[in-house]
Amino acid sequence: MAEKPEEAVAQMVEASLTDEALKEWENRIGLSLRVGNIFNSTVSYEAIRNFANGIGDANPLYQSEEYGKKTRYGAMVASPSWPYSVFPTWVLQGLPGIHADHSANDWKFYKPIYINDKITPECYFLGFDVKPSKFAGRTAFEYQRSDFRNQRGELVSSAYSMLVRYERQTAKKAGKYDAIQIPHPWTEEELAKVDEDVLAEEIRGSNPRYWEDVNVGDKLQPVVKGPFGMTDIIAYCVGAAPVVIAAHGVQLRNYKKHPAWAFRDPVDHAWEPVYGVHYLNAAARGAGARYAYDVGVQRNAWLINLLTNWMGDEGWLKLCYAEYRQFVYHSDVVWFHGEVARKYVDENGEYCVDIKLSGINQRGVDTIPGNATVILPSREKNTHPVDLRLPPEEFRGTGK
């Protein structure tokens, strides 16, 4: 008999974080890792649009080919966070049965990604630390770097990643988040206010935000995501599919080769990937969490949505660092905030703004502290950061 959904706990492969396993890791430091979980590679119209829809980004720059042709880009471009739909910036390497939570990214953005481009990722293992944690006891903090190059071999962006690797059985015993009430007990009045906040976002778009008009202490118009639900995670998977997702025999053959990748769902009896922690409550419980929760890179894409809304089509996102604190559970809401911390002219003569970032949930917890640097056009100096990063016209949107 199937377990009651509200009580079911998936039985995933469990292992111990041993010195022997970590010793094997030491021999891999500095190596290029095989990237097998590529989803998008060709930057099609559908790939750009589906990713934007999957993170709830309505910016026409990422929705319309005709709109893109009228901008400085001269053709449709992808969101700076679109490389997440190519590859989630990490390779799950070694330590079978040890859970992995992606916990931070440090992005640098160099060139625009155009419709019809072809993006190829590379990934390198940089090292690891072993530390204690309240959530799961002995924990390995793993560090990787990913580079994304276009069809001309140009580096368009790069990201440093941190993954937290821990014992599922230890996390379940610790019960760090047992006191949190999930799903959240929203009232109708509270939900109406959330909807109002969601619809209050401002997309700067074709209205340039000039450096001269920005002041230290300025607040960014918040972007609000939630209540986070099943369709939100499905939409993200449609746009980004950060793991190899297949069905029936195609996937079962993968699971037979790699038993630690999957479990049999205790409610539906279907084979499911460990990635199911993001949409199956039984899977989340099996990994030591209380309830299904968001994807780290998904949350970072929501944060970048805040930045691109604010800077407009003529701004350039240069850097973005974010840490993924706690989980955003199904039924949660996150209010993404930004505040201008500094404005200056950098060593390259570009007009920069540093922004302090946060993503506060309904419990008052900052789920994604971070910071970013945006380069804005200057009205007085007539500078345009996008122009400095454009390829020759024959490469814009042509796939050459």
mmCIF file of C-alpha atoms in Angstrom:
data_model
loop_
_atom_site.group_PDB
_atom_site.id
_atom_site.type_symbol
_atom_site.label_atom_id
_atom_site.label_comp_id
_atom_site.label_asym_id
_atom_site.label_seq_id
_atom_site.Cartn_x
_atom_site.Cartn_y
_atom_site.Cartn_z
ATOM 1 C CA MET A 1 0.000 0.000 0.000
ATOM 2 C CA ALA A 2 1.292 3.439 -0.904
ATOM 3 C CA GLU A 3 2.311 5.719 1.941
ATOM 4 C CA LYS A 4 0.283 8.810 2.716
ATOM 5 C CA PRO A 5 1.827 11.651 0.700
ATOM 6 C CA GLU A 6 2.143 13.880 3.770
ATOM 7 C CA GLU A 7 4.188 11.224 5.573
ATOM 8 C CA ALA A 8 6.130 9.472 2.798
ATOM 9 C CA VAL A 9 9.922 9.507 2.897
ATOM 10 C CA ALA A 10 11.878 8.413 -0.157
ATOM 11 C CA GLN A 11 14.639 5.883 0.450
ATOM 12 C CA MET A 12 17.645 7.268 -1.364
ATOM 13 C CA VAL A 13 21.116 5.789 -1.485
ATOM 14 C CA GLU A 14 22.958 6.868 1.661
ATOM 15 C CA ALA A 15 26.690 6.893 2.269
ATOM 16 C CA SER A 16 29.210 8.246 4.748
ATOM 17 C CA LEU A 17 31.533 11.132 4.049
ATOM 18 C CA THR A 18 34.760 9.219 4.629
ATOM 19 C CA ASP A 19 38.377 10.286 4.594
ATOM 20 C CA GLU A 20 39.010 7.667 1.894
ATOM 21 C CA ALA A 21 36.444 9.212 -0.454
ATOM 22 C CA LEU A 22 37.824 12.697 0.127
ATOM 23 C CA LYS A 23 41.373 11.446 -0.482
ATOM 24 C CA GLU A 24 40.282 10.399 -3.977
ATOM 25 C CA TRP A 25 38.961 13.922 -4.509
ATOM 26 C CA GLU A 26 42.369 15.386 -3.741
ATOM 27 C CA ASN A 27 43.761 13.682 -6.834
ATOM 28 C CA ARG A 28 41.170 15.436 -9.016
ATOM 29 C CA ILE A 29 41.915 19.020 -7.995
ATOM 30 C CA GLY A 30 42.733 21.139 -11.041
ATOM 31 C CA LEU A 31 41.220 18.707 -13.527
ATOM 32 C CA SER A 32 38.748 19.558 -16.269
ATOM 33 C CA LEU A 33 35.478 17.777 -15.506
ATOM 34 C CA ARG A 34 33.356 16.024 -18.120
ATOM 35 C CA VAL A 35 30.214 18.092 -18.679
ATOM 36 C CA GLY A 36 27.472 15.559 -19.398
ATOM 37 C CA ASN A 37 24.371 17.443 -18.291
ATOM 38 C CA ILE A 38 24.077 20.011 -21.096
ATOM 39 C CA PHE A 39 20.520 21.071 -21.910
ATOM 40 C CA ASN A 40 20.488 24.062 -24.253
ATOM 41 C CA SER A 41 23.437 24.666 -26.538
ATOM 42 C CA THR A 42 21.984 26.438 -29.565
ATOM 43 C CA VAL A 43 20.544 29.817 -28.583
ATOM 44 C CA SER A 44 17.213 29.577 -30.363
ATOM 45 C CA TYR A 45 14.282 31.963 -29.963
ATOM 46 C CA GLU A 46 12.420 29.251 -28.054
ATOM 47 C CA ALA A 47 15.388 28.595 -25.766
ATOM 48 C CA ILE A 48 15.673 32.303 -24.855
ATOM 49 C CA ARG A 49 11.922 32.767 -24.377
ATOM 50 C CA ASN A 50 11.332 29.507 -22.484
ATOM 51 C CA PHE A 51 14.093 30.318 -20.022
ATOM 52 C CA ALA A 52 12.746 33.844 -19.464
ATOM 53 C CA ASN A 53 9.254 32.452 -18.913
ATOM 54 C CA GLY A 54 10.680 29.776 -16.618
ATOM 55 C CA ILE A 55 12.083 32.391 -14.241
ATOM 56 C CA GLY A 56 9.115 34.744 -14.633
ATOM 57 C CA ASP A 57 11.063 37.435 -16.534
ATOM 58 C CA ALA A 58 8.754 39.490 -18.778
ATOM 59 C CA ASN A 59 11.478 41.773 -20.181
ATOM 60 C CA PRO A 60 10.714 42.112 -23.940
ATOM 61 C CA LEU A 61 14.459 41.988 -24.633
ATOM 62 C CA TYR A 62 14.238 38.256 -23.866
ATOM 63 C CA GLN A 63 10.785 37.713 -25.337
ATOM 64 C CA SER A 64 10.655 39.332 -28.786
ATOM 65 C CA GLU A 65 12.892 39.118 -31.841
ATOM 66 C CA GLU A 66 11.442 42.333 -33.272
ATOM 67 C CA TYR A 67 12.061 44.211 -30.031
ATOM 68 C CA GLY A 68 15.682 43.060 -29.962
ATOM 69 C CA LYS A 69 16.316 44.404 -33.458
ATOM 70 C CA LYS A 70 15.407 47.908 -32.273
ATOM 71 C CA THR A 71 17.925 47.910 -29.389
ATOM 72 C CA ARG A 72 21.656 48.589 -29.434
ATOM 73 C CA TYR A 73 22.161 44.839 -29.674
ATOM 74 C CA GLY A 74 20.563 44.814 -33.134
ATOM 75 C CA ALA A 75 19.054 41.354 -32.536
ATOM 76 C CA MET A 76 17.456 39.308 -29.788
ATOM 77 C CA VAL A 77 19.758 38.435 -26.884
ATOM 78 C CA ALA A 78 19.446 36.115 -23.886
ATOM 79 C CA SER A 79 19.284 37.041 -20.210
ATOM 80 C CA PRO A 80 22.679 37.132 -18.464
ATOM 81 C CA SER A 81 21.454 34.136 -16.424
ATOM 82 C CA TRP A 82 20.614 32.113 -19.566
ATOM 83 C CA PRO A 83 23.841 30.017 -19.337
ATOM 84 C CA TYR A 84 22.122 28.225 -16.442
ATOM 85 C CA SER A 85 19.966 26.628 -19.134
ATOM 86 C CA VAL A 86 23.079 25.312 -20.873
ATOM 87 C CA PHE A 87 24.667 23.848 -17.762
ATOM 88 C CA PRO A 88 24.046 24.659 -14.067
ATOM 89 C CA THR A 89 27.725 25.592 -13.463
ATOM 90 C CA TRP A 90 28.613 22.387 -11.607
ATOM 91 C CA VAL A 91 29.348 18.722 -12.254
ATOM 92 C CA LEU A 92 28.174 16.180 -9.696
ATOM 93 C CA GLN A 93 31.401 14.241 -9.321
ATOM 94 C CA GLY A 94 32.129 11.312 -7.062
ATOM 95 C CA LEU A 95 30.773 10.663 -3.554
ATOM 96 C CA PRO A 96 27.765 8.519 -4.560
ATOM 97 C CA GLY A 97 25.069 8.620 -1.892
ATOM 98 C CA ILE A 98 26.346 11.948 -0.517
ATOM 99 C CA HIS A 99 23.792 14.683 -1.173
ATOM 100 C CA ALA A 100 24.723 17.890 -3.027
ATOM 101 C CA ASP A 101 23.186 21.325 -2.597
ATOM 102 C CA HIS A 102 24.409 24.097 -4.870
ATOM 103 C CA SER A 103 25.066 26.993 -2.473
ATOM 104 C CA ALA A 104 26.750 29.931 -4.245
ATOM 105 C CA ASN A 105 27.755 31.428 -7.588
ATOM 106 C CA ASP A 106 30.160 34.238 -8.441
ATOM 107 C CA TRP A 107 29.460 35.392 -12.019
ATOM 108 C CA LYS A 108 31.427 37.531 -14.465
ATOM 109 C CA PHE A 109 29.775 38.599 -17.724
ATOM 110 C CA TYR A 110 31.902 39.566 -20.721
ATOM 111 C CA LYS A 111 29.855 39.487 -23.929
ATOM 112 C CA PRO A 112 26.193 39.273 -24.979
ATOM 113 C CA ILE A 113 24.667 35.941 -25.969
ATOM 114 C CA TYR A 114 22.777 36.318 -29.256
ATOM 115 C CA ILE A 115 19.984 34.350 -30.801
ATOM 116 C CA ASN A 116 21.503 31.626 -33.043
ATOM 117 C CA ASP A 117 24.775 31.542 -31.102
ATOM 118 C CA LYS A 118 26.094 28.181 -29.918
ATOM 119 C CA ILE A 119 27.363 28.052 -26.334
ATOM 120 C CA THR A 120 29.781 25.423 -25.032
ATOM 121 C CA PRO A 121 30.571 25.024 -21.317
ATOM 122 C CA GLU A 122 33.783 23.933 -19.623
ATOM 123 C CA CYS A 123 34.108 23.011 -15.940
ATOM 124 C CA TYR A 124 37.096 22.674 -13.587
ATOM 125 C CA PHE A 125 37.448 21.223 -10.071
ATOM 126 C CA LEU A 126 39.219 23.800 -7.894
ATOM 127 C CA GLY A 127 39.255 22.054 -4.507
ATOM 128 C CA PHE A 128 37.278 21.560 -1.301
ATOM 129 C CA ASP A 129 37.131 22.189 2.440
ATOM 130 C CA VAL A 130 35.654 20.003 5.174
ATOM 131 C CA LYS A 131 33.727 21.820 7.922
ATOM 132 C CA PRO A 132 30.987 21.089 10.459
ATOM 133 C CA SER A 133 27.443 22.365 9.807
ATOM 134 C CA LYS A 134 24.292 22.589 11.929
ATOM 135 C CA PHE A 135 22.228 21.096 9.109
ATOM 136 C CA ALA A 136 24.190 17.909 8.447
ATOM 137 C CA GLY A 137 27.252 17.562 10.643
ATOM 138 C CA ARG A 138 30.488 16.903 8.775
ATOM 139 C CA THR A 139 30.181 18.644 5.418
ATOM 140 C CA ALA A 140 32.379 19.038 2.331
ATOM 141 C CA PHE A 141 32.359 22.412 0.609
ATOM 142 C CA GLU A 142 33.271 21.816 -3.030
ATOM 143 C CA TYR A 143 34.523 24.508 -5.432
ATOM 144 C CA GLN A 144 34.268 24.498 -9.232
ATOM 145 C CA ARG A 145 34.628 27.022 -12.068
ATOM 146 C CA SER A 146 32.652 27.038 -15.287
ATOM 147 C CA ASP A 147 33.386 28.954 -18.490
ATOM 148 C CA PHE A 148 30.912 29.521 -21.304
ATOM 149 C CA ARG A 149 32.195 30.169 -24.835
ATOM 150 C CA ASN A 150 30.388 30.990 -28.049
ATOM 151 C CA GLN A 151 30.902 29.473 -31.487
ATOM 152 C CA ARG A 152 33.847 31.812 -32.115
ATOM 153 C CA GLY A 153 35.592 30.589 -28.973
ATOM 154 C CA GLU A 154 34.951 33.874 -27.152
ATOM 155 C CA LEU A 155 34.412 33.748 -23.397
ATOM 156 C CA VAL A 156 30.927 35.175 -22.802
ATOM 157 C CA SER A 157 30.672 34.480 -19.054
ATOM 158 C CA SER A 158 32.215 32.507 -16.218
ATOM 159 C CA ALA A 159 31.014 31.371 -12.809
ATOM 160 C CA TYR A 160 32.635 30.080 -9.659
ATOM 161 C CA SER A 161 30.413 27.628 -7.772
ATOM 162 C CA MET A 162 30.237 26.211 -4.282
ATOM 163 C CA LEU A 163 28.444 22.932 -3.594
ATOM 164 C CA VAL A 164 27.686 21.615 -0.120
ATOM 165 C CA ARG A 165 28.040 17.820 0.119
ATOM 166 C CA TYR A 166 26.546 16.090 3.163
ATOM 167 C CA GLU A 167 25.222 12.791 4.512
ATOM 168 C CA ARG A 168 21.483 12.455 3.957
ATOM 169 C CA GLN A 169 21.034 10.290 7.036
ATOM 170 C CA THR A 170 22.760 12.865 9.248
ATOM 171 C CA ALA A 171 20.666 15.733 7.863
ATOM 172 C CA LYS A 172 17.455 13.794 8.569
ATOM 173 C CA LYS A 173 18.479 13.196 12.180
ATOM 174 C CA ALA A 174 19.529 16.822 12.736
ATOM 175 C CA GLY A 175 16.062 18.184 11.858
ATOM 176 C CA LYS A 176 17.363 21.766 11.715
ATOM 177 C CA TYR A 177 14.197 23.162 10.080
ATOM 178 C CA ASP A 178 11.596 21.065 11.918
ATOM 179 C CA ALA A 179 10.118 24.132 13.661
ATOM 180 C CA ILE A 180 9.184 25.862 10.398
ATOM 181 C CA GLN A 181 5.497 25.620 9.513
ATOM 182 C CA ILE A 182 5.254 24.262 5.961
ATOM 183 C CA PRO A 183 3.274 24.832 3.812
ATOM 184 C CA HIS A 184 3.061 28.415 4.999
ATOM 185 C CA PRO A 185 -0.350 29.313 6.514
ATOM 186 C CA TRP A 186 -1.205 32.290 4.310
ATOM 187 C CA THR A 187 -4.404 34.280 4.796
ATOM 188 C CA GLU A 188 -6.416 35.492 1.804
ATOM 189 C CA GLU A 189 -5.499 39.086 2.664
ATOM 190 C CA GLU A 190 -1.795 38.251 2.746
ATOM 191 C CA LEU A 191 -1.986 36.447 -0.573
ATOM 192 C CA ALA A 192 -3.775 39.395 -2.174
ATOM 193 C CA LYS A 193 -0.919 41.664 -1.021
ATOM 194 C CA VAL A 194 1.657 39.220 -2.425
ATOM 195 C CA ASP A 195 -0.082 39.307 -5.810
ATOM 196 C CA GLU A 196 -0.060 43.101 -5.673
ATOM 197 C CA ASP A 197 3.671 43.114 -4.942
ATOM 198 C CA VAL A 198 4.388 40.651 -7.765
ATOM 199 C CA LEU A 199 2.605 42.863 -10.289
ATOM 200 C CA ALA A 200 4.324 46.048 -9.046
ATOM 201 C CA GLU A 201 7.699 45.215 -10.624
ATOM 202 C CA GLU A 202 9.181 47.818 -12.957
ATOM 203 C CA ILE A 203 10.916 46.761 -16.184
ATOM 204 C CA ARG A 204 13.114 49.696 -17.225
ATOM 205 C CA GLY A 205 13.560 48.306 -20.746
ATOM 206 C CA SER A 206 14.129 50.888 -23.476
ATOM 207 C CA ASN A 207 14.117 53.823 -21.028
ATOM 208 C CA PRO A 208 17.854 54.262 -20.259
ATOM 209 C CA ARG A 209 18.958 54.549 -16.637
ATOM 210 C CA TYR A 210 21.863 56.982 -16.633
ATOM 211 C CA TRP A 211 24.692 56.865 -14.128
ATOM 212 C CA GLU A 212 24.207 60.541 -13.297
ATOM 213 C CA ASP A 213 20.651 59.865 -12.082
ATOM 214 C CA VAL A 214 21.691 57.193 -9.563
ATOM 215 C CA ASN A 215 22.560 57.986 -5.941
ATOM 216 C CA VAL A 216 24.089 55.932 -3.151
ATOM 217 C CA GLY A 217 21.234 54.636 -1.007
ATOM 218 C CA ASP A 218 18.759 54.342 -3.894
ATOM 219 C CA LYS A 219 16.497 51.306 -3.548
ATOM 220 C CA LEU A 220 15.704 49.049 -6.507
ATOM 221 C CA GLN A 221 12.041 48.355 -7.168
ATOM 222 C CA PRO A 222 11.614 44.857 -5.674
ATOM 223 C CA VAL A 223 10.962 41.762 -7.745
ATOM 224 C CA VAL A 224 8.724 39.271 -5.955
ATOM 225 C CA LYS A 225 8.514 35.531 -6.652
ATOM 226 C CA GLY A 226 5.834 33.322 -5.144
ATOM 227 C CA PRO A 227 4.056 31.692 -3.595
ATOM 228 C CA PHE A 228 6.455 29.182 -5.106
ATOM 229 C CA GLY A 229 4.589 26.189 -6.480
ATOM 230 C CA MET A 230 4.639 23.163 -8.744
ATOM 231 C CA THR A 231 4.082 25.062 -11.988
ATOM 232 C CA ASP A 232 6.988 27.373 -11.128
ATOM 233 C CA ILE A 233 9.410 24.460 -10.876
ATOM 234 C CA ILE A 234 7.965 22.804 -13.996
ATOM 235 C CA ALA A 235 8.358 26.073 -15.926
ATOM 236 C CA TYR A 236 11.953 26.323 -14.770
ATOM 237 C CA CYS A 237 12.686 22.767 -15.891
ATOM 238 C CA VAL A 238 11.111 23.486 -19.296
ATOM 239 C CA GLY A 239 13.461 26.438 -19.702
ATOM 240 C CA ALA A 240 16.578 25.097 -18.023
ATOM 241 C CA ALA A 241 16.341 21.336 -17.242
ATOM 242 C CA PRO A 242 19.520 21.377 -15.128
ATOM 243 C CA VAL A 243 19.699 17.583 -14.969
ATOM 244 C CA VAL A 244 19.274 14.900 -17.592
ATOM 245 C CA ILE A 245 15.490 14.457 -17.623
ATOM 246 C CA ALA A 246 14.040 11.638 -19.696
ATOM 247 C CA ALA A 247 11.190 9.173 -19.366
ATOM 248 C CA HIS A 248 10.460 5.478 -19.121
ATOM 249 C CA GLY A 249 13.085 3.130 -20.518
ATOM 250 C CA VAL A 250 15.438 5.895 -21.621
ATOM 251 C CA GLN A 251 15.796 7.091 -18.059
ATOM 252 C CA LEU A 252 15.593 3.645 -16.437
ATOM 253 C CA ARG A 253 18.666 2.562 -18.376
ATOM 254 C CA ASN A 254 20.525 5.550 -16.908
ATOM 255 C CA TYR A 255 19.398 4.630 -13.403
ATOM 256 C CA LYS A 256 20.519 1.010 -13.801
ATOM 257 C CA LYS A 257 23.982 2.256 -14.743
ATOM 258 C CA HIS A 258 24.016 4.829 -11.928
ATOM 259 C CA PRO A 259 21.872 3.587 -8.998
ATOM 260 C CA ALA A 260 22.739 6.581 -6.791
ATOM 261 C CA TRP A 261 21.041 8.910 -9.272
ATOM 262 C CA ALA A 262 17.515 7.739 -8.493
ATOM 263 C CA PHE A 263 14.994 6.300 -6.053
ATOM 264 C CA ARG A 264 11.582 4.675 -6.294
ATOM 265 C CA ASP A 265 8.927 7.141 -5.205
ATOM 266 C CA PRO A 266 7.089 5.735 -2.151
ATOM 267 C CA VAL A 267 3.763 7.266 -3.206
ATOM 268 C CA ASP A 268 3.572 6.733 -6.987
ATOM 269 C CA HIS A 269 6.151 3.904 -7.201
ATOM 270 C CA ALA A 270 7.778 5.612 -10.197
ATOM 271 C CA TRP A 271 11.535 5.862 -10.595
ATOM 272 C CA GLU A 272 12.525 9.475 -9.926
ATOM 273 C CA PRO A 273 15.824 11.387 -10.050
ATOM 274 C CA VAL A 274 17.410 12.748 -6.880
ATOM 275 C CA TYR A 275 16.610 16.125 -8.451
ATOM 276 C CA GLY A 276 13.034 15.315 -7.413
ATOM 277 C CA VAL A 277 13.790 17.035 -4.081
ATOM 278 C CA HIS A 278 12.675 20.180 -5.919
ATOM 279 C CA TYR A 279 9.146 18.959 -6.653
ATOM 280 C CA LEU A 280 8.462 15.834 -4.563
ATOM 281 C CA ASN A 281 8.018 16.202 -0.822
ATOM 282 C CA ALA A 282 8.941 12.565 -0.173
ATOM 283 C CA ALA A 283 12.235 13.116 -1.993
ATOM 284 C CA ALA A 284 12.974 16.255 0.004
ATOM 285 C CA ARG A 285 12.346 14.345 3.243
ATOM 286 C CA GLY A 286 14.648 11.595 2.053
ATOM 287 C CA ALA A 287 17.428 14.179 1.708
ATOM 288 C CA GLY A 288 16.833 15.673 5.156
ATOM 289 C CA ALA A 289 14.623 18.629 4.182
ATOM 290 C CA ARG A 290 11.053 19.261 5.293
ATOM 291 C CA TYR A 291 9.355 19.960 1.977
ATOM 292 C CA ALA A 292 10.164 20.307 -1.729
ATOM 293 C CA TYR A 293 12.353 23.349 -2.338
ATOM 294 C CA ASP A 294 13.728 25.587 -5.072
ATOM 295 C CA VAL A 295 16.859 25.160 -7.204
ATOM 296 C CA GLY A 296 19.806 27.358 -6.217
ATOM 297 C CA VAL A 297 20.469 28.523 -9.763
ATOM 298 C CA GLN A 298 16.773 29.248 -10.197
ATOM 299 C CA ARG A 299 16.915 31.617 -7.225
ATOM 300 C CA ASN A 300 20.021 33.311 -8.621
ATOM 301 C CA ALA A 301 18.222 33.816 -11.943
ATOM 302 C CA TRP A 302 15.374 35.486 -10.016
ATOM 303 C CA LEU A 303 17.950 37.805 -8.437
ATOM 304 C CA ILE A 304 19.456 38.667 -11.829
ATOM 305 C CA ASN A 305 15.899 39.399 -13.013
ATOM 306 C CA LEU A 306 15.859 42.181 -10.365
ATOM 307 C CA LEU A 307 19.087 43.645 -11.771
ATOM 308 C CA THR A 308 18.159 43.556 -15.464
ATOM 309 C CA ASN A 309 14.755 45.092 -14.665
ATOM 310 C CA TRP A 310 16.504 47.986 -12.930
ATOM 311 C CA MET A 311 19.416 48.665 -15.283
ATOM 312 C CA GLY A 312 17.408 48.654 -18.526
ATOM 313 C CA ASP A 313 18.450 47.534 -21.985
ATOM 314 C CA GLU A 314 21.455 49.880 -22.098
ATOM 315 C CA GLY A 315 22.997 48.786 -18.822
ATOM 316 C CA TRP A 316 25.512 45.954 -18.569
ATOM 317 C CA LEU A 317 25.627 43.467 -15.705
ATOM 318 C CA LYS A 318 29.341 43.028 -15.016
ATOM 319 C CA LEU A 319 29.454 40.937 -11.821
ATOM 320 C CA CYS A 320 26.999 39.108 -9.585
ATOM 321 C CA TYR A 321 27.805 37.170 -6.414
ATOM 322 C CA ALA A 322 25.099 35.354 -4.448
ATOM 323 C CA GLU A 323 24.884 32.762 -1.671
ATOM 324 C CA TYR A 324 21.891 30.429 -1.353
ATOM 325 C CA ARG A 325 20.901 30.421 2.315
ATOM 326 C CA GLN A 326 18.308 27.954 3.599
ATOM 327 C CA PHE A 327 15.667 26.674 1.160
ATOM 328 C CA VAL A 328 12.788 28.408 -0.576
ATOM 329 C CA TYR A 329 10.070 25.858 0.044
ATOM 330 C CA HIS A 330 6.959 25.355 -2.016
ATOM 331 C CA SER A 331 4.415 27.908 -0.667
ATOM 332 C CA ASP A 332 7.170 30.440 0.196
ATOM 333 C CA VAL A 333 7.442 33.991 -1.199
ATOM 334 C CA VAL A 334 10.700 35.877 -1.707
ATOM 335 C CA TRP A 335 11.015 39.667 -2.015
ATOM 336 C CA PHE A 336 14.220 40.491 -3.925
ATOM 337 C CA HIS A 337 15.744 43.825 -2.913
ATOM 338 C CA GLY A 338 18.719 45.891 -3.964
ATOM 339 C CA GLU A 339 20.351 49.063 -2.663
ATOM 340 C CA VAL A 340 23.000 51.184 -4.356
ATOM 341 C CA ALA A 341 26.108 50.916 -2.171
ATOM 342 C CA ARG A 342 28.632 52.778 -4.341
ATOM 343 C CA LYS A 343 28.984 54.615 -7.661
ATOM 344 C CA TYR A 344 32.308 55.293 -9.339
ATOM 345 C CA VAL A 345 34.296 55.374 -12.563
ATOM 346 C CA ASP A 346 36.458 52.262 -12.791
ATOM 347 C CA GLU A 347 39.981 51.796 -14.151
ATOM 348 C CA ASN A 348 38.555 51.326 -17.655
ATOM 349 C CA GLY A 349 36.661 54.608 -17.551
ATOM 350 C CA GLU A 350 33.287 52.872 -17.232
ATOM 351 C CA TYR A 351 30.478 54.200 -15.061
ATOM 352 C CA CYS A 352 29.821 51.578 -12.405
ATOM 353 C CA VAL A 353 27.302 51.048 -9.638
ATOM 354 C CA ASP A 354 27.762 48.493 -6.855
ATOM 355 C CA ILE A 355 24.524 47.057 -5.477
ATOM 356 C CA LYS A 356 23.888 45.196 -2.232
ATOM 357 C CA LEU A 357 21.372 42.384 -2.766
ATOM 358 C CA SER A 358 18.996 40.319 -0.670
ATOM 359 C CA GLY A 359 16.034 37.980 -1.042
ATOM 360 C CA ILE A 360 13.806 38.079 2.042
ATOM 361 C CA ASN A 361 11.155 35.415 2.596
ATOM 362 C CA GLN A 362 7.913 35.755 4.578
ATOM 363 C CA ARG A 363 9.743 34.567 7.692
ATOM 364 C CA GLY A 364 12.155 37.504 7.463
ATOM 365 C CA VAL A 365 15.125 35.350 6.429
ATOM 366 C CA ASP A 366 17.576 36.578 3.794
ATOM 367 C CA THR A 367 17.697 33.555 1.493
ATOM 368 C CA ILE A 368 20.200 34.980 -1.007
ATOM 369 C CA PRO A 369 22.590 37.688 0.229
ATOM 370 C CA GLY A 370 24.836 39.002 -2.491
ATOM 371 C CA ASN A 371 26.238 41.919 -4.415
ATOM 372 C CA ALA A 372 26.529 43.008 -8.022
ATOM 373 C CA THR A 373 28.233 45.565 -10.237
ATOM 374 C CA VAL A 374 26.269 47.191 -13.048
ATOM 375 C CA ILE A 375 27.770 49.471 -15.708
ATOM 376 C CA LEU A 376 25.394 52.236 -16.796
ATOM 377 C CA PRO A 377 25.448 54.672 -19.715
ATOM 378 C CA SER A 378 26.653 58.191 -18.951
ATOM 379 C CA ARG A 379 24.527 61.056 -20.216
ATOM 380 C CA GLU A 380 27.302 63.621 -19.744
ATOM 381 C CA LYS A 381 30.074 61.584 -21.376
ATOM 382 C CA ASN A 382 27.809 59.891 -23.951
ATOM 383 C CA THR A 383 29.129 56.426 -23.105
ATOM 384 C CA HIS A 384 27.216 53.194 -23.690
ATOM 385 C CA PRO A 385 28.585 49.995 -22.079
ATOM 386 C CA VAL A 386 26.675 47.698 -24.417
ATOM 387 C CA ASP A 387 28.461 49.205 -27.450
ATOM 388 C CA LEU A 388 31.852 48.197 -26.063
ATOM 389 C CA ARG A 389 30.783 44.538 -25.921
ATOM 390 C CA LEU A 390 29.060 44.148 -29.280
ATOM 391 C CA PRO A 391 30.559 41.832 -31.915
ATOM 392 C CA PRO A 392 30.915 43.000 -35.504
ATOM 393 C CA GLU A 393 27.514 43.467 -37.118
ATOM 394 C CA GLU A 394 27.796 40.320 -39.254
ATOM 395 C CA PHE A 395 27.890 38.191 -36.058
ATOM 396 C CA ARG A 396 24.816 39.678 -34.372
ATOM 397 C CA GLY A 397 22.092 37.076 -34.407
ATOM 398 C CA THR A 398 23.487 35.233 -37.427
ATOM 399 C CA GLY A 399 25.139 32.303 -35.649
ATOM 400 C CA LYS A 400 28.457 33.003 -37.366
#
